[in-house]
Coordinates of C-alpha atoms and ligand atoms in Angstrom, one line a residue:
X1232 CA 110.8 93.6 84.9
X1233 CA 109.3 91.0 82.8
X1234 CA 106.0 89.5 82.3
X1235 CA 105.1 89.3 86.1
X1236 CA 101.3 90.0 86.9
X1237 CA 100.6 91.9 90.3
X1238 CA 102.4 95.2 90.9
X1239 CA 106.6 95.3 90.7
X1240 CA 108.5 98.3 91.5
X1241 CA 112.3 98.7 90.3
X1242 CA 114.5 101.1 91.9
X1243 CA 111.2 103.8 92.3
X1244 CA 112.9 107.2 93.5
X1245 CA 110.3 109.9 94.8
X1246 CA 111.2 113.7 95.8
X1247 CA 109.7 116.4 97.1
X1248 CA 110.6 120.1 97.3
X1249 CA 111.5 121.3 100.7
X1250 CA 112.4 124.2 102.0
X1251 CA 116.3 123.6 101.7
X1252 CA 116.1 121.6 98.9
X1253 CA 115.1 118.8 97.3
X1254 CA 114.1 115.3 99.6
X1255 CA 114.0 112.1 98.5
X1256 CA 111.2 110.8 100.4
X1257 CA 112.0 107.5 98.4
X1258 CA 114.8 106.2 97.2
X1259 CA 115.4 103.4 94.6
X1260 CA 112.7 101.0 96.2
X1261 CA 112.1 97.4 94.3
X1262 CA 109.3 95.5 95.6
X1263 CA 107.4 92.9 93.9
X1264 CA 103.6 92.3 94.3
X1265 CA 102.4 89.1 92.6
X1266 CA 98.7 88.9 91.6
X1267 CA 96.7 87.5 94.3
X1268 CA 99.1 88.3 97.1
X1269 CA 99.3 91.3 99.6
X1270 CA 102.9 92.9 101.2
X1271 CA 102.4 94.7 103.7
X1272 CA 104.8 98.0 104.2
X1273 CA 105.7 99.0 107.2
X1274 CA 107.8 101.7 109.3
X1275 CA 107.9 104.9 111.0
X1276 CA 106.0 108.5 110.0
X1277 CA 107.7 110.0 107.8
X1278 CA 109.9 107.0 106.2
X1279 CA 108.2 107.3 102.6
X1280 CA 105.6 105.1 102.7
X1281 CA 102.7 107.7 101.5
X1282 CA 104.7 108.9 98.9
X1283 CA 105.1 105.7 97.4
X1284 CA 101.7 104.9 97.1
X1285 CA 100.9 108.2 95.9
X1286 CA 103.8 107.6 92.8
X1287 CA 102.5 104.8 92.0
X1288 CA 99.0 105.8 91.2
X1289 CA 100.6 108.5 89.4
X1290 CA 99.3 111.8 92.4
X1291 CA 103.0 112.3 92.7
X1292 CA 105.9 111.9 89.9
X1293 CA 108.2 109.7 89.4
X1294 CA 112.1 110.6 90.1
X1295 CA 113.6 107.8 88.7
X1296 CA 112.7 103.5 88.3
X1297 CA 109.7 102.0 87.0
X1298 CA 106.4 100.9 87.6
X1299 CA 104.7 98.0 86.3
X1300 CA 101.3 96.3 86.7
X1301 CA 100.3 93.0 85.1
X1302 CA 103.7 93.0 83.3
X1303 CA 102.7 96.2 81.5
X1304 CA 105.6 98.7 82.5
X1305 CA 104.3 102.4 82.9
X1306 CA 107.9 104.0 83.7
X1307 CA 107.1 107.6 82.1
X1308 CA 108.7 109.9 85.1
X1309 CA 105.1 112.6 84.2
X1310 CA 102.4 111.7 86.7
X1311 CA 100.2 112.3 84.0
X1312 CA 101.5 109.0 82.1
X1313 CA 101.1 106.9 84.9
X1314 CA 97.3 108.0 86.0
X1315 CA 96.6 106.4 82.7
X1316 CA 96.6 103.5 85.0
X1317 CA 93.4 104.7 85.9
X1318 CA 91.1 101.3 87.1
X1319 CA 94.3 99.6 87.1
X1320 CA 95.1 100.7 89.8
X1321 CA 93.6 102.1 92.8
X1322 CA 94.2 103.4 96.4
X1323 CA 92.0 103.6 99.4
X1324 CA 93.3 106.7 102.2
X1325 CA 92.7 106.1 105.8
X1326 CA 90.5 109.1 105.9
X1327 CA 87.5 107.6 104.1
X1328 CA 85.5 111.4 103.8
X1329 CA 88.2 112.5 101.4
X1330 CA 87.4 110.1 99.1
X1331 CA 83.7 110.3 99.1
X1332 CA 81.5 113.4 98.1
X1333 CA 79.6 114.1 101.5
X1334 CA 76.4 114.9 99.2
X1335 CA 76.5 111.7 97.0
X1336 CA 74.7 108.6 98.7
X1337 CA 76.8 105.4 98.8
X1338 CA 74.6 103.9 95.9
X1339 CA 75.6 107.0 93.6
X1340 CA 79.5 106.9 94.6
X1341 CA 79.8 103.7 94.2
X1342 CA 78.1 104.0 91.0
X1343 CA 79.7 107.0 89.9
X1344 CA 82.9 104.8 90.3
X1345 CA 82.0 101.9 88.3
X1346 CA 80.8 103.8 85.7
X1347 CA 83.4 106.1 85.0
X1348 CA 85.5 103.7 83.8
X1349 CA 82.9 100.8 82.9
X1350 CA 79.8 101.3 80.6
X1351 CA 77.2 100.0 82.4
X1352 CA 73.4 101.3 82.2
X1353 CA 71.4 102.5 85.1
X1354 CA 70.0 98.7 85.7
X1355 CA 73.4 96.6 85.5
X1356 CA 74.9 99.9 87.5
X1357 CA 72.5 99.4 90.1
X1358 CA 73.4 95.4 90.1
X1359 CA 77.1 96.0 90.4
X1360 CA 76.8 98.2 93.4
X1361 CA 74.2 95.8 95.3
X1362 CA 77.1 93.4 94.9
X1363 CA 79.2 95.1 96.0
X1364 CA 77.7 96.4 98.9
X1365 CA 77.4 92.7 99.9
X1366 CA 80.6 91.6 99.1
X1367 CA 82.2 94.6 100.9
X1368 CA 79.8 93.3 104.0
X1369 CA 77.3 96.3 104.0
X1370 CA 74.0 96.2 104.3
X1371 CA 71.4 96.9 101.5
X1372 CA 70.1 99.8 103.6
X1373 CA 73.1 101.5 103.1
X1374 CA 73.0 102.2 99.6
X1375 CA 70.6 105.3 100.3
X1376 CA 72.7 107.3 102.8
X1377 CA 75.0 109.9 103.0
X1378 CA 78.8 109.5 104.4
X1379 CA 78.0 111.6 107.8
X1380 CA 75.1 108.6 108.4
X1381 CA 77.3 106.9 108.4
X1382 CA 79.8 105.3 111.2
X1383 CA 84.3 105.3 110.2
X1384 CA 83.9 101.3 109.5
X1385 CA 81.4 102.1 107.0
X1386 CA 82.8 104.9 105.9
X1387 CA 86.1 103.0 104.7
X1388 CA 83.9 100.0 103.6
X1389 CA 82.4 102.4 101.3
X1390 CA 85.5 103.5 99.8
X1391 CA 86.9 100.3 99.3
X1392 CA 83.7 99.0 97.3
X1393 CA 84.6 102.3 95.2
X1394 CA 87.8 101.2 94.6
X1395 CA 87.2 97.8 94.2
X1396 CA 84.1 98.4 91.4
X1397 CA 86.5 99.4 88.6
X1398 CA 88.0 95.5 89.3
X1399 CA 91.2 97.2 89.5
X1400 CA 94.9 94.4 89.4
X1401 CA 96.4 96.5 92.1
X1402 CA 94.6 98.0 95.4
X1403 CA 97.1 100.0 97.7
X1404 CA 95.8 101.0 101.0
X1405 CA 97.2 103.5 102.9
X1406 CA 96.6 103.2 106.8
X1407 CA 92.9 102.2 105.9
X1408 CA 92.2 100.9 109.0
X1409 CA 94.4 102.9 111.6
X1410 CA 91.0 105.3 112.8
X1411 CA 89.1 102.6 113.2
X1412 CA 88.8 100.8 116.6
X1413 CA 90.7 97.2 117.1
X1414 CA 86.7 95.6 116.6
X1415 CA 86.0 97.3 113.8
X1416 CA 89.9 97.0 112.3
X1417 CA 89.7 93.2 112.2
X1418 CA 86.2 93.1 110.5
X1419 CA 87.6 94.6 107.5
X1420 CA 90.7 93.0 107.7
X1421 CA 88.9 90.0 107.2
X1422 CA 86.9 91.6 104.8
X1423 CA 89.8 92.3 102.3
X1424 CA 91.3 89.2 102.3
X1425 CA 88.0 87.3 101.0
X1426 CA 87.5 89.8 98.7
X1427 CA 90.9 89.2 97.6
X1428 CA 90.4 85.5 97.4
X1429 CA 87.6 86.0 95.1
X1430 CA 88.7 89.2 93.2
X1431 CA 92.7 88.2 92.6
X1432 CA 94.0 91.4 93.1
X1433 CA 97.5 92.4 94.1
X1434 CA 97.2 94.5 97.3
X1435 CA 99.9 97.0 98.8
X1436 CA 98.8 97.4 102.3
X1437 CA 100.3 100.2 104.2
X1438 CA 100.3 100.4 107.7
X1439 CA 102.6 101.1 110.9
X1440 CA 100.3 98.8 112.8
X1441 CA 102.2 95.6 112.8
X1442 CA 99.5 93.2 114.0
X1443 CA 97.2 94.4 111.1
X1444 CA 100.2 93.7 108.9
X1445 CA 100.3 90.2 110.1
X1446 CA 96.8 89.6 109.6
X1447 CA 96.8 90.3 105.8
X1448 CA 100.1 90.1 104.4
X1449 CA 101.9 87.2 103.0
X1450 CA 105.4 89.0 102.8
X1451 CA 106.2 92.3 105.1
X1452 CA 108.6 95.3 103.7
X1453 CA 109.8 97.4 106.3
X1454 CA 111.0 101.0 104.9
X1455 CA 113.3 103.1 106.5
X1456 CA 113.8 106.6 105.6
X1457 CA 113.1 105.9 102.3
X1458 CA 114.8 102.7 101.4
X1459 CA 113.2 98.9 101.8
X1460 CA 115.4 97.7 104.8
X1461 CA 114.2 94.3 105.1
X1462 CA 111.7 91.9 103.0
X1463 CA 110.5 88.6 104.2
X1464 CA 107.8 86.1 103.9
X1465 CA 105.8 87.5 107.3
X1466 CA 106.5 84.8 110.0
X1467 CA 109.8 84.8 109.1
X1468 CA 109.9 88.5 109.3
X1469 CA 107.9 88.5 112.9
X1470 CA 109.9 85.5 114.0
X1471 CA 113.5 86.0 113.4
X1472 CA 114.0 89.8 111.7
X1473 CA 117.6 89.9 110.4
X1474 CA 117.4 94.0 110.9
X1475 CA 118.3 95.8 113.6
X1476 CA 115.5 98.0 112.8
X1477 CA 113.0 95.4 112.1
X1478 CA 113.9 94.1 115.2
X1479 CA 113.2 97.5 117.2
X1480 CA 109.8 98.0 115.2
X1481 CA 108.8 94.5 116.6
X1482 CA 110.3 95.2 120.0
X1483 CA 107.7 97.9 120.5
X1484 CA 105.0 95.4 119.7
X1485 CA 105.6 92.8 122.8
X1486 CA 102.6 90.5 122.1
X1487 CA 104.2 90.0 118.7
X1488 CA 108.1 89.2 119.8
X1489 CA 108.5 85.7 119.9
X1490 CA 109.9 85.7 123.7
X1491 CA 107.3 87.7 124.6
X1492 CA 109.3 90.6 125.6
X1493 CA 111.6 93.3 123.8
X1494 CA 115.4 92.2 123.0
X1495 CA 117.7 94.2 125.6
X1496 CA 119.0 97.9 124.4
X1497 CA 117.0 97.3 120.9
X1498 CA 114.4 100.1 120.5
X1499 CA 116.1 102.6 118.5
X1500 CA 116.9 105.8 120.5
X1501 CA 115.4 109.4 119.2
X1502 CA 113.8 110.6 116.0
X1503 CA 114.6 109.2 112.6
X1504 CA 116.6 111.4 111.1
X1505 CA 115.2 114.3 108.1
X1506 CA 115.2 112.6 105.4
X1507 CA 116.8 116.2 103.3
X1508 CA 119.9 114.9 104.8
X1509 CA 120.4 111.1 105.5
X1510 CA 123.4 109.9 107.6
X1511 CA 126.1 108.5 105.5
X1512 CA 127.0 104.7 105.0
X1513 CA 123.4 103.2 106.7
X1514 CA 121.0 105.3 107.5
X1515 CA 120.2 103.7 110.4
X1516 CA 123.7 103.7 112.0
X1517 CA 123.6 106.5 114.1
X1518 CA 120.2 104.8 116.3
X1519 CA 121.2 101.4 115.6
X1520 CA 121.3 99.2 118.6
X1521 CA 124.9 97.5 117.3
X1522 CA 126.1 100.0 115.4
X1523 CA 128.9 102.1 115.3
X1524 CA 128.0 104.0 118.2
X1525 CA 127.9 100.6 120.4
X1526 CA 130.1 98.0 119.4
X1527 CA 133.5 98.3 118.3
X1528 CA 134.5 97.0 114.8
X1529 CA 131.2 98.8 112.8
X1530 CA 132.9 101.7 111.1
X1531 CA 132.1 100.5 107.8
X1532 CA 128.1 100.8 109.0
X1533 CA 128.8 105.0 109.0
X1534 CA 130.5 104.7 105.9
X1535 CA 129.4 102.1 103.5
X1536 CA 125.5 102.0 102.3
X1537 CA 124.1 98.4 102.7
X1538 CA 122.3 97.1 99.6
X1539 CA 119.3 94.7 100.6
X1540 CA 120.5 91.4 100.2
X1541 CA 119.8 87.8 100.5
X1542 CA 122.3 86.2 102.3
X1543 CA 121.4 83.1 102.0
X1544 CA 118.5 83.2 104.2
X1545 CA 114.8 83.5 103.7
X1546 CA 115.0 87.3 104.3
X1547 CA 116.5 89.9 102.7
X1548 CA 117.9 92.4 104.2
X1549 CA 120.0 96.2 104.1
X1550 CA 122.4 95.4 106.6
X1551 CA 126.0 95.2 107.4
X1552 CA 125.5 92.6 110.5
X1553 CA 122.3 91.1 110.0
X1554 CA 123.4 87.7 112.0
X1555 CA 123.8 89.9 114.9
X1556 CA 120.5 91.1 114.4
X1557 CA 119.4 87.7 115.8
X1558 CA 121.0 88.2 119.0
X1559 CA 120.8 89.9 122.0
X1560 CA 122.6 92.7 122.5
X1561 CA 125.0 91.3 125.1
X1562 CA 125.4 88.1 123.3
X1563 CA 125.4 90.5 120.2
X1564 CA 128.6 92.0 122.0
X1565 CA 130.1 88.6 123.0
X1566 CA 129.9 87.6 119.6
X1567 CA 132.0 90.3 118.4
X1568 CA 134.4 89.8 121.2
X1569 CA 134.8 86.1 119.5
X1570 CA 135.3 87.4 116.0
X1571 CA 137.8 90.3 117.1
X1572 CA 139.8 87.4 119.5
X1573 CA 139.7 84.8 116.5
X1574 CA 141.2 87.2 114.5
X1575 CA 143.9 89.1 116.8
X1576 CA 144.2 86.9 119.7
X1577 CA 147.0 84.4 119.4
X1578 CA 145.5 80.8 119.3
X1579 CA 145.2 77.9 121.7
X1580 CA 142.8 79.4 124.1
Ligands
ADP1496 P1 104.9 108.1 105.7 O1 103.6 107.9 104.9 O2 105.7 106.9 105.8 O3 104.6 108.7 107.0 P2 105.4 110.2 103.8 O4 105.5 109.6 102.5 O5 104.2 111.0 104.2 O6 105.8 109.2 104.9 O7 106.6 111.3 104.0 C1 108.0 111.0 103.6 C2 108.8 112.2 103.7 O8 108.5 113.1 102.6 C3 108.7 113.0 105.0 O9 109.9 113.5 105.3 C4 107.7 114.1 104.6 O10 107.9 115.2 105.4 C5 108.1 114.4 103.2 N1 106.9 114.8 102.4 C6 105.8 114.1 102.2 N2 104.9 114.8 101.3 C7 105.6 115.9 101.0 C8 105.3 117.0 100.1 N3 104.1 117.1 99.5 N4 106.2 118.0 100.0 C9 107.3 118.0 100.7 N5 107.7 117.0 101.5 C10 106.9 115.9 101.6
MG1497 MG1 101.6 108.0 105.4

């Protein structure tokens, strides 16, 4: 990690105490943010996602790897350490009420915000809210109520004009818009990406809605059990996924597959697994659609641990067979058949 400005992330490891033991809700993740830019990370309950946002902010500590914003590297494993990121910073929950005091009026959380880390006197404070409630799309009327007057799109409106009056390099938002209804959602999609335009700030957006994703993000990271599986500018990503997980995420999306309708045999059967004890070699091979457990010739997927990996295309992806990815199942199948005949068969057929 150099002099990059935006948000990078090398090799960040998160665990938590469970019952048996140790879990590592996040393992070695890398992800760059640049200024000005929003990634959008998807995948499952329970794959890390949360955690990772609450590392980076510092509300959780740091296992292992490093965090940097605007080139500045806070790597100090003590959560304490990294909250001095304080207004650099800043994440927005999906549940708006836990962020705001239900007895403080917009005007005084928002101000309460901007001038815990700003000094500001009561006029300019006054200002700088007013501006914000406008650029955040609220009306001036707002600034004298109390969160239960107000409706969930306000609500997280609210909170992002908190986090947003600190000026803060990074905002993360966790599932911000997954209680609000599909109207409301797009609103202040839109919303976020002006105020990105005009603000320059890296943005993390979190989500396991895939069409929000697509309407913010300009490259998509899809986690898996707590690993980055697949990274990719996000048409590529939505047009031809290289993972067979990616692929099974998109496949439960129809309106966003490219044919319209789910690849054959590709959503991934039962639960992920706990993440206290992964499978061995890829974690995805025991659900995955040509792995080990379909097509013959995949032993190394139950043995070996992918790294993410270029390939030479536009994507990177944690996969053994990522060109099979592309295909059909039984063309996936057929393809193999070629391979294992090319290679045992005897020629001239
Ligand atoms: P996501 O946000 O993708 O749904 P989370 O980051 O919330 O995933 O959870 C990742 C894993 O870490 C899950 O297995 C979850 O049960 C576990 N986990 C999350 N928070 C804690 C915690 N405070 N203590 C113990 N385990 C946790
Ligand atoms: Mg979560």
């Amino acid at each position: 990690m150099t002099t990059g400005s935006g948000l990078e992330l090398d090799e960040v490891t998160v665990r938590h105490d469970g019952p048996l033991g140790p879990v590592t809700a996040v393992d070695r993740v890398s992800l760059d943010v640049p200024a000005g830019t929003t990634v959008g990370l998807v995948g499952e309950s329970g794959s890390g996602k949360s955690t990772l946002a609450r590392a980076v902010v510092g509300l959780d500590p740091l296992y292992g790897g490093r965090v940097a914003v605007g080139g500045r590297e806070y790597g100090g494993r003590r959560a304490a350490e990294r909250r001095g990121l304080g207004r650099q910073v800043q994440l927005v929950f999906q549940d708006p009420e836990t962020a705001l005091d239900p007895r403080m009026t917009v005007q005084q959380s928002i101000a309460e915000a901007a001038g815990a880390f700003v000094r500001l006197d009561r006029r300019d404070r006054a200002r700088r809210v007013a501006g914000l409630l406008e650029q955040v799309g609220l009306d001036a009327g707002c600034a004298g109520r109390l969160p239960r007057q107000l409706s969930g799109g306000q609500l997280q409106r609210v909170a992002v004009a908190r986090a947003l009056a600190v000026d803060p390099a990074v905002l993360i938002a966790d599932e911000i818009t997954s209680a609000l209804d599909v109207s409301v959602r797009a609103a202040l999609l839109s919303t976020l990406r002006d105020l990105q335009r005009r603000m320059g700030f890296a943005m993390l957006f979190i989500s396991h809605d895939l069409t929000a994703v697509r309407h913010v993000s300009d490259t998509v990271a899809v986690m898996y059990l707590g690993r980055i599986v697949e990274t990719a500018a996000t048409e590529h990503l939505l047009q031809g996924p290289c993972h067979p997980y990616t692929r099974a995420l998109l496949s439960a999306v129809p309106r966003l597959h490219p044919g319209g309708s789910p690849p054959d045999g590709a959503l991934p059967a039962g639960e992920p697994p706990d993440p206290a004890s992964p499978p061995t070699g890829c974690r995805f091979h025991p659900r995955c659609p040509v792995g080990p457990d379909r097509l013959p010739g995949r032993d190394v997927c139950a043995v070996r641990d992918p790294q993410e990996d270029s390939g030479g295309r536009p994507h990177r992806a944690a996969c053994h067979f990522p060109h099979l990815a592309d295909v059909r199942l039984p063309q996936a199948r057929s393809v193999l058949r070629e391979e294992n005949g090319a290679a045992t068969a005897p020629s001239g057929g």
